Amino acid sequence: QYLTTVGTGDIRNRKTRYKDYTVSQIYGLDENLKEKRSYRSLMGLSDIDSYNLIGLTIIAFFVRLYNIWHPSSVVFDEVHFGGFASKYIKGSFFMDVHPPLAKLLITFAGVLGGFDGNFEFKEIGVDYLEPKVPYVIMRLVSGILGVLVIPIAYLTIKLAGFSTIAAFLVANLVIFENGLVTQSRLILLDSPLVAFTAFTVLMWVKFQNQEKRPFELWWWVWLAMTGVGLGLTVSVKWVGLFTIAFIGLSTISGLWRLLGDLRVTPVLFFKHFLARALCLIVIPITLYMFFFAIHFAILQNSGAGDGFMSSEFQQTLSGHGMEDMPLDVAYGSKISLRHVNTQGGYLHSHLHNYPTGSKQQQITLYPHKDENNLWIVQNQTDPEVPFNETNPIWIYHNSVIRLNHAITKKRLHSHDVRAPITDAEYQNEVSAYGYDGFQGDANDYWRVEITDYDKSDSESRERLRTLHTKFRLYHIITGCYLYSHKVKLPEWGFEQQEVTCVKGGSYPNSIWYIESNSHPKQLNKVMWTTNSGLTDSHPYESRPLSWIFLSRGINFWVQDNRQIYLLGNPLVWWSSTLALFIFIVAKSIILLREKRGYKDNLNGKREHFESWSGLFFVGWCLHYIPFFLMSRQLFLHHYFPSLYFSILLIGIAFDFFTHKLSSKSQLIIAIIFLIASVHIFTLFSPMIYGGPWTKTDCQKAKWLSTWDFECHIHHDRYEDYLISGNTVDVAEEPSITEHYQDSSTGVSETGGEDDHNEMHEEVEYVDYKTKA
């Protein structure tokens, strides 16, 4: 079974390792071995395959890069990724949720083109030409990598042992997939992601084909190159973790088969395990760290992302402008409390009351630095004792304190009143309470319970030390702990996180630490945790179930009576979805027939079809299903890696249904399919290239009511594009820019004199987090 589960490819280089197995038994194929041996040196392919690769690459080059200089203004998320290139060139530190590789490539291209970093990519529609931004060469990063996907797709199908016609079909479907073309023409990350994912799959196919010759040179080469592909993929986006899971599961399956082969000794099995661990774990991690090393080496100056990093890190940046903070915490210290869990928000209050419950002043968890995050630590018995610089009174484990809000002068308070949103018996409301002349009461008392400390600072085990000590605050009267979770308050609480006092709640959600501390003693040098940002809604977001049906796209750009709208080629997209269902149905039927005693040998190719289709189907699942578990914003482009796997399945399905036909009949079917896909590609191409389109043709292209691209912005006739000024009435057509800007704040709206400025200044970062 172990020897019959892998495809062909490079068969001329193979030798049967055991005399009792023939080549056809090993590979499950009955193809002409002499023809296989006639393959030339280019990846083990014939001359016709080489010619096909050259021709397909030329076509892909034209389709991907045609008129790539249009539009000559910022499109969609070029706002972010072009902006990051600007920051790299200036060495200005920024925070982004994605690893740095693709952004570094874009920056490198910009530097080659003479980009000085002074253009900031502030918003969609801003002109590139006047400031002389080398945007074309920056877009070429996506374009060239998009072109490379085509020969990679061809080689993947061909080297997996399928027909030349199937490989030709798959490569053309990738060429004329509208969504992949659109992403390949802009300063975006998805084209590099798909390219490196496809490269990893190809390297794994090559390794599988060399699997019967373990520990020889090419066996090591293809295994190591698979690891390189994994490192590149995960260094572009964390979606690469799904690719790692895909290769990981395939590796585990292969090792499991080896374990069941009695000819493989324990020592030999251990060698196989170590080889895979070295190439598929060590190499990707090393590459990932290497690209981050470059990232941090470039970003030497203080920038927009400083606030998301630790105090210690910020002090390594030039021009950080941070004030020194004391390590010791004493009564009278003015501090900010940060939550350990839920991305580290700050304990916060403001001049707004709860609309229900006690109707006292709100206590929330707020994700950004603000004056309303500051609290004065007071003594239980004498709250007005100021900080004493010469003889400070430290705060130890089990000390009872009060926390007085520095701005509103009200104390942190809890009582036997239900929490505003989490209305449960074990969740009490936390408020800020007090007024002039009122000395407070026992409901203001909180006991400090140290739970963790910095091992390099022994004193942080006994008493509160800035950032070094983790602790809980126990409410003396009600016996609950100060607590926060991801539950957000409604509009009246500005969608900030709820803070409660909980009995028996989740332990990590009741842990806090002191981040800032103002009294003149000594320097603070310890880590903050990185804020993961917020997630607002976006007008073009979509959920995973809609992706396989291509229910809607994304509006990228609208200007000069033209638009760019991300939408796939419906024929390619729906055919790939059909291929998935065909695999599931065919596999189910074969299993049922086998249970009834029928033998479906498929001319000796059953193992081959099942092996590779199963592998690519698992790849699709692992790149698609995890998105159902995510509550964050999702968009159609998140499906592209899965789409690639499903297009590969089209090639296998083609061979499955046509393997009994003559080559001529296969070619006719493939050509008909390709002509249809090219026709549909052309029909929707104005949305790819931002070309002229009439209202009528646009409306005809709306096959689904959920496709929300704009038709009214186009001219009535194509001649009008030659004679008009090609300007859009902004009052009539605000769609994409306003949608983009409306969703770009990504933070909770605040109100009132004290809180209306709570919006985080890092709009660029938060906007990206909510959108991409």
PDB file of N, CA and C in Angstrom, residues 56 64 149-158 162-177 180 572 616 643-655 670 673-674 677:
ATOM      1  N   LEU A  56       2.632  29.375 -22.355  1.00  0.00           N
ATOM      2  CA  LEU A  56       1.705  29.753 -21.290  1.00  0.00           C
ATOM      3  C   LEU A  56       2.247  30.914 -20.468  1.00  0.00           C
ATOM      4  N   ARG A  64      -1.480  39.283 -17.140  1.00  0.00           N
ATOM      5  CA  ARG A  64      -1.265  39.834 -15.803  1.00  0.00           C
ATOM      6  C   ARG A  64      -0.752  41.282 -15.848  1.00  0.00           C
ATOM      7  N   VAL A 149       2.837  31.707 -11.099  1.00  0.00           N
ATOM      8  CA  VAL A 149       1.880  30.688 -10.656  1.00  0.00           C
ATOM      9  C   VAL A 149       1.472  29.785 -11.817  1.00  0.00           C
ATOM     10  N   ILE A 150       1.462  30.322 -13.028  1.00  0.00           N
ATOM     11  CA  ILE A 150       0.970  29.561 -14.187  1.00  0.00           C
ATOM     12  C   ILE A 150       1.886  28.385 -14.520  1.00  0.00           C
ATOM     13  N   PRO A 151       3.197  28.586 -14.745  1.00  0.00           N
ATOM     14  CA  PRO A 151       4.048  27.409 -14.974  1.00  0.00           C
ATOM     15  C   PRO A 151       4.098  26.473 -13.778  1.00  0.00           C
ATOM     16  N   ILE A 152       3.977  27.018 -12.575  1.00  0.00           N
ATOM     17  CA  ILE A 152       3.964  26.169 -11.380  1.00  0.00           C
ATOM     18  C   ILE A 152       2.744  25.258 -11.392  1.00  0.00           C
ATOM     19  N   ALA A 153       1.575  25.810 -11.752  1.00  0.00           N
ATOM     20  CA  ALA A 153       0.354  24.997 -11.810  1.00  0.00           C
ATOM     21  C   ALA A 153       0.485  23.902 -12.864  1.00  0.00           C
ATOM     22  N   TYR A 154       1.036  24.256 -14.015  1.00  0.00           N
ATOM     23  CA  TYR A 154       1.237  23.260 -15.092  1.00  0.00           C
ATOM     24  C   TYR A 154       2.131  22.133 -14.603  1.00  0.00           C
ATOM     25  N   LEU A 155       3.264  22.491 -14.016  1.00  0.00           N
ATOM     26  CA  LEU A 155       4.210  21.481 -13.544  1.00  0.00           C
ATOM     27  C   LEU A 155       3.610  20.614 -12.437  1.00  0.00           C
ATOM     28  N   THR A 156       2.817  21.214 -11.580  1.00  0.00           N
ATOM     29  CA  THR A 156       2.216  20.457 -10.477  1.00  0.00           C
ATOM     30  C   THR A 156       1.334  19.333 -11.007  1.00  0.00           C
ATOM     31  N   ILE A 157       0.456  19.654 -11.952  1.00  0.00           N
ATOM     32  CA  ILE A 157      -0.424  18.632 -12.515  1.00  0.00           C
ATOM     33  C   ILE A 157       0.369  17.607 -13.321  1.00  0.00           C
ATOM     34  N   LYS A 158       1.303  18.094 -14.129  1.00  0.00           N
ATOM     35  CA  LYS A 158       2.067  17.182 -14.986  1.00  0.00           C
ATOM     36  C   LYS A 158       2.937  16.242 -14.157  1.00  0.00           C
ATOM     37  N   PHE A 162      -0.434  13.366 -14.325  1.00  0.00           N
ATOM     38  CA  PHE A 162      -1.634  13.519 -15.133  1.00  0.00           C
ATOM     39  C   PHE A 162      -1.264  13.990 -16.538  1.00  0.00           C
ATOM     40  N   SER A 163      -2.248  14.033 -17.403  1.00  0.00           N
ATOM     41  CA  SER A 163      -1.990  14.247 -18.822  1.00  0.00           C
ATOM     42  C   SER A 163      -1.516  15.669 -19.108  1.00  0.00           C
ATOM     43  N   THR A 164      -0.854  15.803 -20.245  1.00  0.00           N
ATOM     44  CA  THR A 164      -0.413  17.122 -20.699  1.00  0.00           C
ATOM     45  C   THR A 164      -1.606  18.037 -20.933  1.00  0.00           C
ATOM     46  N   ILE A 165      -2.690  17.483 -21.457  1.00  0.00           N
ATOM     47  CA  ILE A 165      -3.892  18.297 -21.719  1.00  0.00           C
ATOM     48  C   ILE A 165      -4.490  18.799 -20.412  1.00  0.00           C
ATOM     49  N   ALA A 166      -4.519  17.957 -19.380  1.00  0.00           N
ATOM     50  CA  ALA A 166      -5.029  18.387 -18.079  1.00  0.00           C
ATOM     51  C   ALA A 166      -4.175  19.505 -17.495  1.00  0.00           C
ATOM     52  N   ALA A 167      -2.844  19.365 -17.624  1.00  0.00           N
ATOM     53  CA  ALA A 167      -1.939  20.407 -17.134  1.00  0.00           C
ATOM     54  C   ALA A 167      -2.148  21.707 -17.904  1.00  0.00           C
ATOM     55  N   PHE A 168      -2.307  21.584 -19.220  1.00  0.00           N
ATOM     56  CA  PHE A 168      -2.547  22.751 -20.069  1.00  0.00           C
ATOM     57  C   PHE A 168      -3.856  23.434 -19.681  1.00  0.00           C
ATOM     58  N   LEU A 169      -4.882  22.640 -19.421  1.00  0.00           N
ATOM     59  CA  LEU A 169      -6.188  23.175 -19.026  1.00  0.00           C
ATOM     60  C   LEU A 169      -6.084  23.934 -17.710  1.00  0.00           C
ATOM     61  N   VAL A 170      -5.476  23.328 -16.715  1.00  0.00           N
ATOM     62  CA  VAL A 170      -5.360  23.955 -15.394  1.00  0.00           C
ATOM     63  C   VAL A 170      -4.585  25.266 -15.484  1.00  0.00           C
ATOM     64  N   ALA A 171      -3.461  25.259 -16.187  1.00  0.00           N
ATOM     65  CA  ALA A 171      -2.652  26.477 -16.304  1.00  0.00           C
ATOM     66  C   ALA A 171      -3.454  27.605 -16.949  1.00  0.00           C
ATOM     67  N   ASN A 172      -4.239  27.296 -17.990  1.00  0.00           N
ATOM     68  CA  ASN A 172      -5.049  28.325 -18.644  1.00  0.00           C
ATOM     69  C   ASN A 172      -6.162  28.832 -17.738  1.00  0.00           C
ATOM     70  N   LEU A 173      -6.738  27.953 -16.955  1.00  0.00           N
ATOM     71  CA  LEU A 173      -7.787  28.398 -16.031  1.00  0.00           C
ATOM     72  C   LEU A 173      -7.222  29.350 -14.986  1.00  0.00           C
ATOM     73  N   VAL A 174      -5.985  29.101 -14.558  1.00  0.00           N
ATOM     74  CA  VAL A 174      -5.339  30.022 -13.625  1.00  0.00           C
ATOM     75  C   VAL A 174      -5.038  31.349 -14.324  1.00  0.00           C
ATOM     76  N   ILE A 175      -4.613  31.289 -15.582  1.00  0.00           N
ATOM     77  CA  ILE A 175      -4.328  32.522 -16.328  1.00  0.00           C
ATOM     78  C   ILE A 175      -5.563  33.411 -16.404  1.00  0.00           C
ATOM     79  N   PHE A 176      -6.712  32.802 -16.743  1.00  0.00           N
ATOM     80  CA  PHE A 176      -7.919  33.585 -17.016  1.00  0.00           C
ATOM     81  C   PHE A 176      -8.895  33.600 -15.842  1.00  0.00           C
ATOM     82  N   GLU A 177      -8.361  33.467 -14.636  1.00  0.00           N
ATOM     83  CA  GLU A 177      -9.190  33.627 -13.442  1.00  0.00           C
ATOM     84  C   GLU A 177      -9.162  35.097 -13.053  1.00  0.00           C
ATOM     85  N   LEU A 180      -7.722  36.322  -9.572  1.00  0.00           N
ATOM     86  CA  LEU A 180      -6.276  36.179  -9.440  1.00  0.00           C
ATOM     87  C   LEU A 180      -5.547  37.220 -10.279  1.00  0.00           C
ATOM     88  N   VAL A 572     -14.710  29.459 -14.120  1.00  0.00           N
ATOM     89  CA  VAL A 572     -13.600  28.815 -13.412  1.00  0.00           C
ATOM     90  C   VAL A 572     -13.982  28.563 -11.961  1.00  0.00           C
ATOM     91  N   PHE A 616      -4.944  17.083  -2.793  1.00  0.00           N
ATOM     92  CA  PHE A 616      -5.351  18.451  -3.121  1.00  0.00           C
ATOM     93  C   PHE A 616      -6.660  18.828  -2.420  1.00  0.00           C
ATOM     94  N   LEU A 643      -8.873  28.367  -3.599  1.00  0.00           N
ATOM     95  CA  LEU A 643      -9.259  28.346  -5.009  1.00  0.00           C
ATOM     96  C   LEU A 643      -8.194  27.658  -5.848  1.00  0.00           C
ATOM     97  N   TYR A 644      -6.924  27.910  -5.555  1.00  0.00           N
ATOM     98  CA  TYR A 644      -5.842  27.288  -6.312  1.00  0.00           C
ATOM     99  C   TYR A 644      -5.922  25.762  -6.218  1.00  0.00           C
ATOM    100  N   PHE A 645      -6.130  25.244  -5.013  1.00  0.00           N
ATOM    101  CA  PHE A 645      -6.241  23.791  -4.847  1.00  0.00           C
ATOM    102  C   PHE A 645      -7.446  23.239  -5.606  1.00  0.00           C
ATOM    103  N   SER A 646      -8.552  23.966  -5.598  1.00  0.00           N
ATOM    104  CA  SER A 646      -9.749  23.469  -6.284  1.00  0.00           C
ATOM    105  C   SER A 646      -9.576  23.502  -7.799  1.00  0.00           C
ATOM    106  N   ILE A 647      -8.785  24.458  -8.322  1.00  0.00           N
ATOM    107  CA  ILE A 647      -8.500  24.464  -9.756  1.00  0.00           C
ATOM    108  C   ILE A 647      -7.623  23.273 -10.124  1.00  0.00           C
ATOM    109  N   LEU A 648      -6.683  22.908  -9.263  1.00  0.00           N
ATOM    110  CA  LEU A 648      -5.892  21.697  -9.499  1.00  0.00           C
ATOM    111  C   LEU A 648      -6.805  20.476  -9.591  1.00  0.00           C
ATOM    112  N   LEU A 649      -7.851  20.465  -8.773  1.00  0.00           N
ATOM    113  CA  LEU A 649      -8.802  19.346  -8.807  1.00  0.00           C
ATOM    114  C   LEU A 649      -9.567  19.288 -10.126  1.00  0.00           C
ATOM    115  N   ILE A 650      -9.755  20.443 -10.775  1.00  0.00           N
ATOM    116  CA  ILE A 650     -10.401  20.430 -12.096  1.00  0.00           C
ATOM    117  C   ILE A 650      -9.588  19.584 -13.062  1.00  0.00           C
ATOM    118  N   GLY A 651      -8.265  19.735 -13.029  1.00  0.00           N
ATOM    119  CA  GLY A 651      -7.402  18.951 -13.907  1.00  0.00           C
ATOM    120  C   GLY A 651      -7.523  17.461 -13.649  1.00  0.00           C
ATOM    121  N   ILE A 652      -7.583  17.080 -12.373  1.00  0.00           N
ATOM    122  CA  ILE A 652      -7.724  15.662 -12.046  1.00  0.00           C
ATOM    123  C   ILE A 652      -9.094  15.146 -12.479  1.00  0.00           C
ATOM    124  N   ALA A 653     -10.136  15.943 -12.239  1.00  0.00           N
ATOM    125  CA  ALA A 653     -11.488  15.545 -12.659  1.00  0.00           C
ATOM    126  C   ALA A 653     -11.559  15.387 -14.172  1.00  0.00           C
ATOM    127  N   PHE A 654     -10.871  16.278 -14.890  1.00  0.00           N
ATOM    128  CA  PHE A 654     -10.835  16.181 -16.355  1.00  0.00           C
ATOM    129  C   PHE A 654     -10.246  14.837 -16.793  1.00  0.00           C
ATOM    130  N   ASP A 655      -9.114  14.459 -16.224  1.00  0.00           N
ATOM    131  CA  ASP A 655      -8.508  13.175 -16.581  1.00  0.00           C
ATOM    132  C   ASP A 655      -9.374  11.998 -16.140  1.00  0.00           C
ATOM    133  N   ALA A 670     -11.197  20.149 -23.880  1.00  0.00           N
ATOM    134  CA  ALA A 670     -10.427  21.163 -23.159  1.00  0.00           C
ATOM    135  C   ALA A 670     -10.498  22.513 -23.861  1.00  0.00           C
ATOM    136  N   PHE A 673     -13.844  24.217 -23.328  1.00  0.00           N
ATOM    137  CA  PHE A 673     -13.897  24.749 -21.970  1.00  0.00           C
ATOM    138  C   PHE A 673     -13.076  26.040 -21.866  1.00  0.00           C
ATOM    139  N   LEU A 674     -11.901  26.034 -22.488  1.00  0.00           N
ATOM    140  CA  LEU A 674     -11.028  27.202 -22.429  1.00  0.00           C
ATOM    141  C   LEU A 674     -11.613  28.386 -23.185  1.00  0.00           C
ATOM    142  N   SER A 677     -14.141  29.947 -20.980  1.00  0.00           N
ATOM    143  CA  SER A 677     -13.548  30.671 -19.851  1.00  0.00           C
ATOM    144  C   SER A 677     -12.908  31.974 -20.306  1.00  0.00           C
TER     145      SER A 677
END
